[in-house]
mmCIF file of C-alpha atoms and ligand atoms in Angstrom:
data_model
loop_
_atom_site.group_PDB
_atom_site.id
_atom_site.type_symbol
_atom_site.label_atom_id
_atom_site.label_comp_id
_atom_site.label_asym_id
_atom_site.label_seq_id
_atom_site.Cartn_x
_atom_site.Cartn_y
_atom_site.Cartn_z
ATOM 1 C CA MET M 1 -0.762 -0.223 -0.454
ATOM 2 C CA SER M 2 0.992 3.266 -1.353
ATOM 3 C CA LEU M 3 2.072 6.049 1.528
ATOM 4 C CA ILE M 4 -1.416 8.310 -0.136
ATOM 5 C CA SER M 5 -3.365 5.179 -0.017
ATOM 6 C CA VAL M 6 -3.264 5.051 3.587
ATOM 7 C CA PHE M 7 -3.308 8.710 4.269
ATOM 8 C CA LYS M 8 -6.498 8.244 1.783
ATOM 9 C CA SER M 9 -7.359 5.797 3.813
ATOM 10 C CA LEU M 10 -7.250 6.878 7.676
ATOM 11 C CA TYR M 11 -8.167 10.411 6.557
ATOM 12 C CA PRO M 12 -11.663 10.627 7.602
ATOM 13 C CA ALA M 13 -11.095 9.960 11.630
ATOM 14 C CA ILE M 14 -7.755 12.391 10.792
ATOM 15 C CA ALA M 15 -10.351 15.352 8.985
ATOM 16 C CA GLY M 16 -13.089 14.143 11.349
ATOM 17 C CA PRO M 17 -16.917 15.595 9.859
ATOM 18 C CA LEU M 18 -16.650 18.384 9.423
ATOM 19 C CA LYS M 19 -13.306 21.076 8.345
ATOM 20 C CA PRO M 20 -14.136 25.338 9.101
ATOM 21 C CA ASP M 21 -14.805 25.604 4.913
ATOM 22 C CA ASP M 22 -17.832 23.535 5.792
ATOM 23 C CA GLU M 23 -20.869 26.054 7.349
ATOM 24 C CA PHE M 24 -24.233 24.475 6.270
ATOM 25 C CA THR M 25 -25.998 25.386 9.363
ATOM 26 C CA SER M 26 -29.471 26.943 7.724
ATOM 27 C CA PRO M 27 -33.529 28.010 7.787
ATOM 28 C CA HIS M 28 -34.710 24.271 7.848
ATOM 29 C CA GLN M 29 -37.849 23.417 5.829
ATOM 30 C CA ARG M 30 -38.661 20.270 5.360
ATOM 31 C CA GLU M 31 -41.493 18.491 3.416
ATOM 32 C CA LEU M 32 -41.113 14.389 3.847
ATOM 33 C CA ILE M 33 -39.754 13.097 1.700
ATOM 34 C CA THR M 34 -40.955 9.670 0.327
ATOM 35 C CA TYR M 35 -40.567 7.135 -2.191
ATOM 36 C CA LYS M 36 -44.162 8.733 -3.964
ATOM 37 C CA LYS M 37 -42.100 11.652 -4.515
ATOM 38 C CA LEU M 38 -39.265 10.272 -5.954
ATOM 39 C CA ASN M 39 -40.893 7.644 -7.835
ATOM 40 C CA ASP M 40 -44.576 8.105 -8.337
ATOM 41 C CA ASP M 41 -45.063 5.310 -6.502
ATOM 42 C CA LYS M 42 -47.888 5.479 -3.770
ATOM 43 C CA SER M 43 -47.026 3.850 -0.935
ATOM 44 C CA PRO M 44 -44.539 5.131 1.294
ATOM 45 C CA PHE M 45 -42.445 2.548 2.053
ATOM 46 C CA SER M 46 -39.311 1.939 0.430
ATOM 47 C CA VAL M 47 -38.208 -1.997 -0.478
ATOM 48 C CA ILE M 48 -34.006 -0.438 -1.290
ATOM 49 C CA ALA M 49 -32.010 -3.345 -2.766
ATOM 50 C CA HIS M 50 -29.348 -2.622 -1.360
ATOM 51 C CA ARG M 51 -25.445 -3.254 -3.575
ATOM 52 C CA GLY M 52 -28.720 -4.586 -5.637
ATOM 53 C CA ALA M 53 -29.969 -8.122 -5.525
ATOM 54 C CA SER M 54 -26.690 -8.894 -3.868
ATOM 55 C CA TYR M 55 -27.712 -11.603 -2.057
ATOM 56 C CA TYR M 56 -28.283 -13.710 -5.037
ATOM 57 C CA ALA M 57 -25.823 -11.648 -7.862
ATOM 58 C CA PRO M 58 -23.066 -9.690 -7.308
ATOM 59 C CA GLU M 59 -22.786 -6.389 -5.412
ATOM 60 C CA ASN M 60 -22.869 -3.535 -6.584
ATOM 61 C CA THR M 61 -22.509 -5.138 -10.335
ATOM 62 C CA MET M 62 -25.268 -4.498 -13.375
ATOM 63 C CA ALA M 63 -26.053 -8.378 -12.816
ATOM 64 C CA ALA M 64 -27.864 -7.517 -9.559
ATOM 65 C CA PHE M 65 -28.769 -3.629 -10.553
ATOM 66 C CA GLU M 66 -31.179 -5.513 -13.031
ATOM 67 C CA LEU M 67 -32.095 -8.048 -10.846
ATOM 68 C CA ALA M 68 -33.216 -6.116 -8.696
ATOM 69 C CA HIS M 69 -35.288 -3.899 -10.961
ATOM 70 C CA GLU M 70 -36.669 -7.165 -12.164
ATOM 71 C CA MET M 71 -37.210 -8.277 -8.595
ATOM 72 C CA ASN M 72 -39.464 -5.363 -8.681
ATOM 73 C CA ALA M 73 -36.819 -2.688 -5.857
ATOM 74 C CA ASP M 74 -38.543 1.274 -5.469
ATOM 75 C CA MET M 75 -34.849 1.620 -5.430
ATOM 76 C CA ILE M 76 -31.461 0.551 -5.615
ATOM 77 C CA GLU M 77 -28.742 1.811 -3.125
ATOM 78 C CA LEU M 78 -25.015 1.387 -4.258
ATOM 79 C CA ASP M 79 -21.799 2.998 -3.511
ATOM 80 C CA VAL M 80 -19.253 5.068 -4.768
ATOM 81 C CA LEU M 81 -15.257 6.307 -4.885
ATOM 82 C CA LEU M 82 -13.151 7.681 -7.541
ATOM 83 C CA SER M 83 -10.591 5.958 -10.023
ATOM 84 C CA SER M 84 -7.221 7.666 -9.888
ATOM 85 C CA ASP M 85 -8.644 9.620 -12.967
ATOM 86 C CA GLN M 86 -11.141 10.803 -11.367
ATOM 87 C CA VAL M 87 -14.058 9.200 -12.658
ATOM 88 C CA PRO M 88 -17.201 7.422 -10.150
ATOM 89 C CA VAL M 89 -17.408 4.076 -10.320
ATOM 90 C CA VAL M 90 -19.556 2.260 -8.671
ATOM 91 C CA LEU M 91 -17.472 -0.145 -5.925
ATOM 92 C CA HIS M 92 -17.680 -0.291 -1.737
ATOM 93 C CA ASP M 93 -14.866 -1.545 -0.423
ATOM 94 C CA PRO M 94 -11.849 0.375 -1.079
ATOM 95 C CA HIS M 95 -9.400 -2.508 -2.035
ATOM 96 C CA LEU M 96 -10.205 -4.438 -4.879
ATOM 97 C CA LYS M 97 -9.301 -8.116 -3.326
ATOM 98 C CA ARG M 98 -12.549 -8.687 -2.398
ATOM 99 C CA THR M 99 -15.003 -8.096 -5.244
ATOM 100 C CA THR M 100 -12.672 -8.708 -7.772
ATOM 101 C CA ASN M 101 -9.497 -9.904 -9.147
ATOM 102 C CA GLY M 102 -7.727 -7.472 -8.451
ATOM 103 C CA ASN M 103 -5.535 -6.109 -6.291
ATOM 104 C CA GLY M 104 -4.234 -2.978 -4.258
ATOM 105 C CA ASN M 105 -6.601 0.626 -3.969
ATOM 106 C CA ALA M 106 -9.284 1.118 -6.156
ATOM 107 C CA GLN M 107 -8.007 4.534 -6.459
ATOM 108 C CA ASP M 108 -5.051 4.555 -7.757
ATOM 109 C CA PHE M 109 -5.940 2.454 -10.967
ATOM 110 C CA THR M 110 -7.457 4.094 -13.904
ATOM 111 C CA THR M 111 -11.256 3.854 -15.540
ATOM 112 C CA LYS M 112 -9.794 1.056 -18.421
ATOM 113 C CA GLU M 113 -7.254 -0.597 -15.793
ATOM 114 C CA LEU M 114 -10.919 -1.245 -13.372
ATOM 115 C CA LYS M 115 -12.643 -2.336 -16.486
ATOM 116 C CA LYS M 116 -10.148 -5.935 -17.159
ATOM 117 C CA LEU M 117 -10.946 -6.686 -13.792
ATOM 118 C CA ASP M 118 -13.678 -9.536 -13.104
ATOM 119 C CA ALA M 119 -16.039 -8.072 -10.492
ATOM 120 C CA GLY M 120 -18.370 -11.189 -10.238
ATOM 121 C CA THR M 121 -15.951 -14.942 -10.344
ATOM 122 C CA TRP M 122 -15.808 -14.210 -6.479
ATOM 123 C CA PHE M 123 -19.542 -14.721 -5.923
ATOM 124 C CA SER M 124 -20.154 -17.854 -8.280
ATOM 125 C CA SER M 125 -18.127 -18.316 -12.187
ATOM 126 C CA GLU M 126 -21.532 -18.063 -13.106
ATOM 127 C CA PHE M 127 -21.102 -13.809 -13.022
ATOM 128 C CA ARG M 128 -17.396 -14.243 -14.507
ATOM 129 C CA ASP M 129 -18.332 -11.607 -17.146
ATOM 130 C CA GLU M 130 -19.421 -8.768 -14.724
ATOM 131 C CA LYS M 131 -17.112 -5.706 -14.974
ATOM 132 C CA ILE M 132 -17.105 -3.110 -12.229
ATOM 133 C CA PRO M 133 -20.119 0.075 -13.049
ATOM 134 C CA THR M 134 -18.877 3.418 -14.033
ATOM 135 C CA LEU M 135 -21.579 5.295 -12.026
ATOM 136 C CA GLN M 136 -22.596 6.491 -15.467
ATOM 137 C CA GLU M 137 -22.810 3.060 -17.066
ATOM 138 C CA VAL M 138 -25.606 3.217 -14.154
ATOM 139 C CA LEU M 139 -27.045 6.480 -14.173
ATOM 140 C CA GLU M 140 -27.663 5.327 -17.958
ATOM 141 C CA TRP M 141 -29.717 2.526 -17.439
ATOM 142 C CA ALA M 142 -31.863 3.460 -13.746
ATOM 143 C CA SER M 143 -32.492 6.532 -16.132
ATOM 144 C CA GLY M 144 -36.785 6.730 -16.401
ATOM 145 C CA LYS M 145 -36.530 2.705 -14.606
ATOM 146 C CA ILE M 146 -36.284 2.669 -11.224
ATOM 147 C CA ALA M 147 -34.017 4.892 -8.579
ATOM 148 C CA LEU M 148 -31.156 5.223 -7.315
ATOM 149 C CA ASN M 149 -29.318 6.137 -3.320
ATOM 150 C CA ILE M 150 -26.154 6.866 -4.064
ATOM 151 C CA GLU M 151 -23.758 6.387 -1.432
ATOM 152 C CA ILE M 152 -20.565 8.196 -1.531
ATOM 153 C CA LYS M 153 -17.544 6.909 0.490
ATOM 154 C CA PRO M 154 -15.355 8.462 2.464
ATOM 155 C CA GLU M 155 -12.742 6.924 1.760
ATOM 156 C CA ALA M 156 -12.828 9.583 -1.522
ATOM 157 C CA VAL M 157 -13.922 12.312 -0.322
ATOM 158 C CA THR M 158 -11.520 14.941 0.568
ATOM 159 C CA VAL M 159 -10.647 18.812 1.294
ATOM 160 C CA ASP M 160 -11.629 19.388 -2.529
ATOM 161 C CA ALA M 161 -15.291 21.648 -2.393
ATOM 162 C CA ILE M 162 -15.356 22.292 -5.488
ATOM 163 C CA ASN M 163 -14.093 19.963 -7.723
ATOM 164 C CA GLY M 164 -14.232 16.914 -4.963
ATOM 165 C CA ILE M 165 -16.291 13.397 -5.547
ATOM 166 C CA GLU M 166 -19.580 14.822 -4.601
ATOM 167 C CA ALA M 167 -19.406 18.084 -7.414
ATOM 168 C CA LYS M 168 -18.802 14.594 -10.263
ATOM 169 C CA THR M 169 -22.283 12.684 -8.930
ATOM 170 C CA VAL M 170 -24.188 15.548 -8.922
ATOM 171 C CA GLN M 171 -23.080 16.856 -12.920
ATOM 172 C CA LEU M 172 -23.764 13.000 -13.890
ATOM 173 C CA VAL M 173 -26.901 13.036 -12.577
ATOM 174 C CA LYS M 174 -27.807 15.875 -13.454
ATOM 175 C CA GLU M 175 -26.127 14.575 -17.479
ATOM 176 C CA ALA M 176 -28.851 12.383 -16.984
ATOM 177 C CA GLU M 177 -31.772 14.110 -15.769
ATOM 178 C CA MET M 178 -31.899 11.075 -12.591
ATOM 179 C CA GLU M 179 -31.855 14.486 -10.214
ATOM 180 C CA LYS M 180 -35.891 14.010 -8.400
ATOM 181 C CA HIS M 181 -35.130 10.224 -8.994
ATOM 182 C CA VAL M 182 -31.679 10.532 -6.447
ATOM 183 C CA VAL M 183 -30.487 9.730 -2.522
ATOM 184 C CA PHE M 184 -26.739 10.911 -2.692
ATOM 185 C CA SER M 185 -26.067 10.115 1.347
ATOM 186 C CA SER M 186 -22.557 8.690 2.825
ATOM 187 C CA PHE M 187 -20.565 8.405 6.602
ATOM 188 C CA ASP M 188 -18.424 11.797 5.546
ATOM 189 C CA TYR M 189 -21.170 14.890 6.501
ATOM 190 C CA ARG M 190 -18.926 17.111 5.168
ATOM 191 C CA ALA M 191 -20.449 15.273 1.863
ATOM 192 C CA VAL M 192 -23.725 15.510 1.667
ATOM 193 C CA GLY M 193 -23.729 19.259 3.100
ATOM 194 C CA ARG M 194 -21.469 19.965 0.680
ATOM 195 C CA ILE M 195 -24.459 18.670 -2.655
ATOM 196 C CA LYS M 196 -27.087 20.196 -0.538
ATOM 197 C CA LYS M 197 -25.342 23.267 -0.388
ATOM 198 C CA ARG M 198 -24.842 23.466 -4.023
ATOM 199 C CA ASN M 199 -27.643 22.071 -5.384
ATOM 200 C CA PRO M 200 -30.662 21.964 -2.329
ATOM 201 C CA GLU M 201 -33.154 20.331 -5.823
ATOM 202 C CA MET M 202 -30.987 17.066 -4.902
ATOM 203 C CA ILE M 203 -32.339 15.530 -1.868
ATOM 204 C CA THR M 204 -29.923 13.831 0.359
ATOM 205 C CA ALA M 205 -30.053 10.836 3.804
ATOM 206 C CA LEU M 206 -26.887 10.922 6.863
ATOM 207 C CA LEU M 207 -25.763 7.605 6.893
ATOM 208 C CA TYR M 208 -25.967 8.116 10.930
ATOM 209 C CA ASN M 209 -22.300 7.068 12.773
ATOM 210 C CA LYS M 210 -22.081 7.467 16.696
ATOM 211 C CA LYS M 211 -18.191 7.514 16.551
ATOM 212 C CA ILE M 212 -18.263 10.168 13.901
ATOM 213 C CA SER M 213 -21.286 12.021 15.570
ATOM 214 C CA GLU M 214 -20.327 13.891 19.202
ATOM 215 C CA ASN M 215 -23.698 12.522 20.592
ATOM 216 C CA LYS M 216 -25.323 15.352 18.756
ATOM 217 C CA ASN M 217 -28.760 14.484 18.435
ATOM 218 C CA LEU M 218 -30.504 13.538 15.137
ATOM 219 C CA VAL M 219 -32.445 15.721 14.650
ATOM 220 C CA TRP M 220 -29.005 18.198 15.618
ATOM 221 C CA LEU M 221 -27.429 16.612 12.803
ATOM 222 C CA ALA M 222 -30.351 16.648 9.841
ATOM 223 C CA ASN M 223 -31.318 20.218 10.108
ATOM 224 C CA HIS M 224 -26.865 20.953 10.064
ATOM 225 C CA TYR M 225 -26.019 19.723 7.071
ATOM 226 C CA ASN M 226 -29.636 20.400 6.184
ATOM 227 C CA ALA M 227 -30.031 16.401 5.059
ATOM 228 C CA ASP M 228 -33.885 15.437 4.054
ATOM 229 C CA GLY M 229 -33.568 11.434 5.482
ATOM 230 C CA MET M 230 -31.410 9.858 7.492
ATOM 231 C CA ASN M 231 -29.802 6.452 6.854
ATOM 232 C CA LEU M 232 -29.223 3.603 9.830
ATOM 233 C CA ASN M 233 -28.793 0.932 10.980
ATOM 234 C CA TRP M 234 -31.039 -1.639 12.472
ATOM 235 C CA SER M 235 -28.809 -1.463 15.593
ATOM 236 C CA GLU M 236 -29.647 2.133 16.501
ATOM 237 C CA VAL M 237 -33.097 2.467 15.507
ATOM 238 C CA TYR M 238 -34.476 3.079 19.085
ATOM 239 C CA PRO M 239 -38.931 4.153 19.594
ATOM 240 C CA GLU M 240 -38.272 7.968 21.214
ATOM 241 C CA ARG M 241 -35.583 8.684 18.096
ATOM 242 C CA LEU M 242 -37.684 7.532 15.547
ATOM 243 C CA LYS M 243 -41.019 9.436 16.734
ATOM 244 C CA GLN M 244 -38.523 12.682 16.990
ATOM 245 C CA LEU M 245 -37.288 12.636 13.683
ATOM 246 C CA ARG M 246 -41.436 11.468 12.958
ATOM 247 C CA GLU M 247 -42.391 15.321 14.628
ATOM 248 C CA HIS M 248 -39.358 17.049 12.262
ATOM 249 C CA ASN M 249 -40.645 14.931 8.822
ATOM 250 C CA ILE M 250 -37.583 13.039 8.848
ATOM 251 C CA PRO M 251 -37.719 10.102 7.338
ATOM 252 C CA VAL M 252 -35.532 6.777 8.197
ATOM 253 C CA TRP M 253 -34.132 5.229 6.090
ATOM 254 C CA VAL M 254 -32.857 1.828 7.817
ATOM 255 C CA TYR M 255 -30.106 -0.930 6.606
ATOM 256 C CA THR M 256 -29.149 -3.579 6.316
ATOM 257 C CA VAL M 257 -31.726 -5.760 6.398
ATOM 258 C CA ASN M 258 -32.081 -9.526 4.867
ATOM 259 C CA GLU M 259 -33.587 -11.902 7.962
ATOM 260 C CA PRO M 260 -38.138 -10.938 7.785
ATOM 261 C CA GLU M 261 -38.732 -11.091 11.398
ATOM 262 C CA LEU M 262 -37.013 -8.186 11.486
ATOM 263 C CA MET M 263 -38.366 -6.654 8.686
ATOM 264 C CA LYS M 264 -41.723 -7.069 9.824
ATOM 265 C CA HIS M 265 -40.625 -5.387 13.122
ATOM 266 C CA LEU M 266 -39.189 -2.186 11.723
ATOM 267 C CA ILE M 267 -41.764 -2.119 8.948
ATOM 268 C CA ASN M 268 -45.025 -1.919 11.945
ATOM 269 C CA ARG M 269 -42.343 0.289 13.624
ATOM 270 C CA GLY M 270 -43.091 3.710 10.488
ATOM 271 C CA ILE M 271 -39.777 3.529 9.230
ATOM 272 C CA SER M 272 -40.242 4.755 5.527
ATOM 273 C CA GLY M 273 -38.334 2.607 3.777
ATOM 274 C CA ILE M 274 -35.165 -0.911 4.455
ATOM 275 C CA PHE M 275 -32.663 -1.850 2.695
ATOM 276 C CA SER M 276 -32.000 -5.389 1.681
ATOM 277 C CA ASP M 277 -29.765 -7.623 -0.463
ATOM 278 C CA ARG M 278 -32.855 -9.885 -0.583
ATOM 279 C CA PRO M 279 -35.572 -6.526 -2.357
ATOM 280 C CA ASP M 280 -37.897 -10.099 -3.742
ATOM 281 C CA LEU M 281 -38.386 -11.469 0.269
ATOM 282 C CA LEU M 282 -38.635 -7.390 1.504
ATOM 283 C CA ARG M 283 -41.087 -6.892 -0.955
ATOM 284 C CA HIS M 284 -42.922 -10.078 -0.046
ATOM 285 C CA VAL M 285 -43.305 -8.953 3.687
ATOM 286 C CA ALA M 286 -44.375 -5.437 3.333
ATOM 287 C CA GLY M 287 -46.897 -6.461 1.514
ATOM 288 C CA LYS M 288 -45.966 -4.582 -1.724
ATOM 289 C CA GLU M 289 -46.237 -7.858 -4.388
ATOM 290 C CA LYS M 290 -48.392 -6.955 -7.131
HETATM 291 O O1 G3P I 1 -26.616 3.326 2.215
HETATM 292 C C1 G3P I 1 -26.743 1.953 3.516
HETATM 293 C C2 G3P I 1 -25.938 1.224 3.602
HETATM 294 O O2 G3P I 1 -25.425 0.194 2.419
HETATM 295 C C3 G3P I 1 -24.327 2.017 4.221
HETATM 296 O O3 G3P I 1 -23.201 0.695 4.532
HETATM 297 O O4 G3P I 1 -21.012 -0.643 4.851
HETATM 298 O O5 G3P I 1 -23.527 -1.381 3.240
HETATM 299 O O6 G3P I 1 -22.452 1.007 2.147
HETATM 300 P P1 G3P I 1 -22.516 -0.551 3.682
HETATM 301 MG MG1 MG I 2 -23.617 1.698 1.083
#
């Protein structure tokens, strides 16, 4: 691992969630964002395919996205990092080893080099032709078809608030005319705040992380970063917290749930959506089958 890679991977921890160039507080008039607004669906509950239908196909590949669409997911969640030539690519881990036949830090490879890798065989030989998609490819495929939650990985966020990954992803979303069908999220709150500050029309959500939140109240955080929604780990869903977020019209989307009993329990608590590797099962449990 090069020194630059080490620095990049440690950067969010070193820098913390907020730097002086990132002042986000703004008056908040929040309208509850439901899936209806994102995709003309009448149901207030969204079935979100986590990294695509990643229980059945290799995560963050076109195969997983196609399958999620076939399973009637309402939305697909995907993760983005930057290649060395600064192109947003769809990949969860900063390191290539787990989900491709490559080795090294993805952000040290050009898009052309990343495209040569096999992103499917690690899952099953049936998927050996799968490639790492660029965000542009996924947006072009999804346009007019399905909503997306674009998660910006903290490893790709830098001090560059103007030309960083946030600006590049927003530009691609605009080019694909997907503004009304995309939610941007990140564990790096700076990225979420920057997107909203420069593009108030974009829909954003904070990926709550206790460690980086300095014990701040969730409503305070959503207001401070002007976020439209809150993405919570299922273990962070407490009744009092839900009540407070609901009172402030802040939708709660919960990740990552693959067990039907837990799905049922959370749906009964009135959350706005669940991220699952099994969108077909979630759809069934949520009673959204056609
Ligand atoms: O966006 C929800 C979820 O994907 C966050 O965690 O590690 O799966 O990207 P992770
Ligand atoms: Mg994710």
